[in-house]
C-alpha cells in the first residue's frame, strides 16, 4: 500500500486513478471475440472456453442432469445461509416496487406510470477466480420480482467443463433453467447477439473482470442495454482514531482478495491509525488462502492521511468508490455528506462483506469512478417504466387549446389537427 501524507487537492486527481486497463487498450481483443461469436456461434464459444477456461465442452448448455447432481453437493448449512440472504435481499428489493399512482394533472386528464419487467435479460455471474453464487442472488431475485420473462444465465466453466455446484443450486432455487457455460467477452457477445442456441437478450447484467466490463460497454454502442460498468471490486475506508485497526484491515482485505486488479483505499485523519492499519493488514494478509491475489491488489492500493475528516469525505466523493465504509465515531454526520459511491457501510460493526452476501442491499455496484453517474443494481434496473394517459371529453376541452397553440407555434399542424378534429365533434 502506497502512503500519502496530507496531499493537496491538486494531487487528488492522480490518486483517484484506478489500476485497471482503459477500454481503449482492451477494445481490439474484445472486438475480435465478438467477431468470432457472430461468425461461428456456439462453435466459437466452445473454442474460447478451451482457450480461456481450459475447458473441453461437448455443449455450451448445462443439462438438467448436471443441476440434479449439483443440488445434493451443497451442504444443508450453506443452503440455510442462502435462505437468510434470499429472504433479506427479497425483502429489500420487494420494497422497491413502485405503486401505480393515478394523477389527475387537470380535471379530466389522468396520467399514470407502470413498471413492466424487461422481457429478456442476461445475467453474467463471474466465475474466473471465485464462483460468485451470491451475485446470482443479487441479480436473480430482482429479475424475478420485476417479472422478467426470459432469464439466461452465463458463467464460465471450470477446467473440467462443469459449473460450480452452488451456482447451479442457486439457479435452481431461483427457477432459472437456461445456464450457458461461457465467460468473459464471449459470454457477453452471445447474450448480446445471440447464437444458433442462445437467445439474444434486451439487457445484460452482472459484474466481471475488465474483459467482461469492456465487452458490456461495447455492446451498448450496438443497442443492447447494460446495468452499468461493474468491474474489479473496490472499497474506501474512512477511519478516525476510534476505529479498530483489525476491523479496518479485514475490510480492506475482503475486497483486495477479489482480484489482482481490485483497489482498496484507506483514508484517515490520524497518522497513528495509518501505521496501526498497515501493521494489521500485514499480519492478516499472511493468513489468507488468497494471499497472493490480495498482495497484488495491495500493490495498487493507497493509504492517505488528511488533517480533517472533512477532507477525507471530500476525497472519497472525488474517488467515487464502489463501497464506502465510515469507520468513525459518529458515521451519521459523514454519511450526510456522501455524494458519490455505490453503497455505504456505517460504523464499526457494518463490515462490507455483510452487504456482499446478506444484509439485503445489492452488491452489483458501479466501479472505476462510475458511481459519479450510475447507481447500483436495484429493482428499477429490471423494469421499464411505461406512462399512460386518458382524457375525458371535458379533459380534452380543457387542455386542447393549450396544445393547439403550442403545436401552431412549433409549425406542426398535424399535431394541432389531432386536437382540433376532436374538439369539433364533442
Ligand atoms: N462491481 C461489482 O459489483 C462486482 C461484484 C462481484 C465481483 N466483481 C468483480 O468481478 C471480477 C470477477 O473476475 P474473474 O476474473 O474472477 O471472473 P470473470 O467471470 O469476470 O472472468 C473470467 C473470464 O474472463 C476471461 N478472461 C480471462 N483472462 C482473459 C484474457 N487474458 N483475455 C480475454 N479474456 C480473458 C475468460 O473468458 C474467463 O472465463 C473481479 O474483478 C471482482 O472484483 C465486481
Ligand atoms: N464485493 C463484490 C462486489 O464488488 C461482491 C462479492 C461477491 N462475493 C463476495 N463479494
Ligand atoms: Zn466482495
PDB file of C-alpha atoms and ligand atoms in Angstrom, residues 130-135 138 207 230-234 254-255 257-258 262 322-323 352-353 355-357 363-365 367, ligand 2:
ATOM      1  CA  UNK A 130     -14.254 -17.404  -7.330  1.00  0.00           C
ATOM      2  CA  UNK A 131     -17.729 -18.821  -8.037  1.00  0.00           C
ATOM      3  CA  UNK A 132     -19.884 -15.843  -7.073  1.00  0.00           C
ATOM      4  CA  UNK A 133     -23.224 -17.542  -6.410  1.00  0.00           C
ATOM      5  CA  UNK A 134     -24.076 -14.551  -4.190  1.00  0.00           C
ATOM      6  CA  UNK A 135     -24.106 -12.424  -7.364  1.00  0.00           C
ATOM      7  CA  UNK A 138     -28.315 -10.228  -6.300  1.00  0.00           C
ATOM      8  CA  UNK A 207     -20.149  -7.751 -12.733  1.00  0.00           C
ATOM      9  CA  UNK A 230     -19.303  -3.151 -12.628  1.00  0.00           C
ATOM     10  CA  UNK A 231     -15.662  -4.142 -12.789  1.00  0.00           C
ATOM     11  CA  UNK A 232     -12.929  -5.045 -10.294  1.00  0.00           C
ATOM     12  CA  UNK A 233     -14.082  -4.564  -6.704  1.00  0.00           C
ATOM     13  CA  UNK A 234     -13.127  -1.530  -4.640  1.00  0.00           C
ATOM     14  CA  UNK A 254     -12.068  -8.513   1.937  1.00  0.00           C
ATOM     15  CA  UNK A 255     -12.067  -6.549  -1.314  1.00  0.00           C
ATOM     16  CA  UNK A 257      -8.842 -10.731  -2.233  1.00  0.00           C
ATOM     17  CA  UNK A 258     -11.289 -10.405  -5.146  1.00  0.00           C
ATOM     18  CA  UNK A 262      -9.054  -4.705  -7.179  1.00  0.00           C
ATOM     19  CA  UNK A 322     -17.854   1.210  -5.197  1.00  0.00           C
ATOM     20  CA  UNK A 323     -18.102   0.726  -1.409  1.00  0.00           C
ATOM     21  CA  UNK A 352     -18.719  -4.594   3.774  1.00  0.00           C
ATOM     22  CA  UNK A 353     -18.925  -8.353   3.382  1.00  0.00           C
ATOM     23  CA  UNK A 355     -23.592  -6.259   2.072  1.00  0.00           C
ATOM     24  CA  UNK A 356     -21.802  -8.624  -0.304  1.00  0.00           C
ATOM     25  CA  UNK A 357     -23.910 -11.525   0.931  1.00  0.00           C
ATOM     26  CA  UNK A 363     -23.772  -5.876  -4.259  1.00  0.00           C
ATOM     27  CA  UNK A 364     -23.677  -5.229  -8.020  1.00  0.00           C
ATOM     28  CA  UNK A 365     -22.323  -1.722  -7.922  1.00  0.00           C
ATOM     29  CA  UNK A 367     -16.714   0.676 -10.013  1.00  0.00           C
TER      30      UNK A 367
HETATM   31  N1  LIG B   2     -17.594  -7.446  -3.290  1.00  0.00           N
HETATM   32  C1  LIG B   2     -18.168  -7.872  -4.546  1.00  0.00           C
HETATM   33  C2  LIG B   2     -18.670  -6.628  -5.239  1.00  0.00           C
HETATM   34  O1  LIG B   2     -17.658  -5.765  -5.529  1.00  0.00           O
HETATM   35  C3  LIG B   2     -19.306  -8.839  -4.402  1.00  0.00           C
HETATM   36  C4  LIG B   2     -18.995 -10.151  -3.782  1.00  0.00           C
HETATM   37  C5  LIG B   2     -19.483 -11.370  -4.104  1.00  0.00           C
HETATM   38  N2  LIG B   2     -18.977 -12.264  -3.236  1.00  0.00           N
HETATM   39  C6  LIG B   2     -18.226 -11.631  -2.404  1.00  0.00           C
HETATM   40  N3  LIG B   2     -18.213 -10.335  -2.745  1.00  0.00           N
END
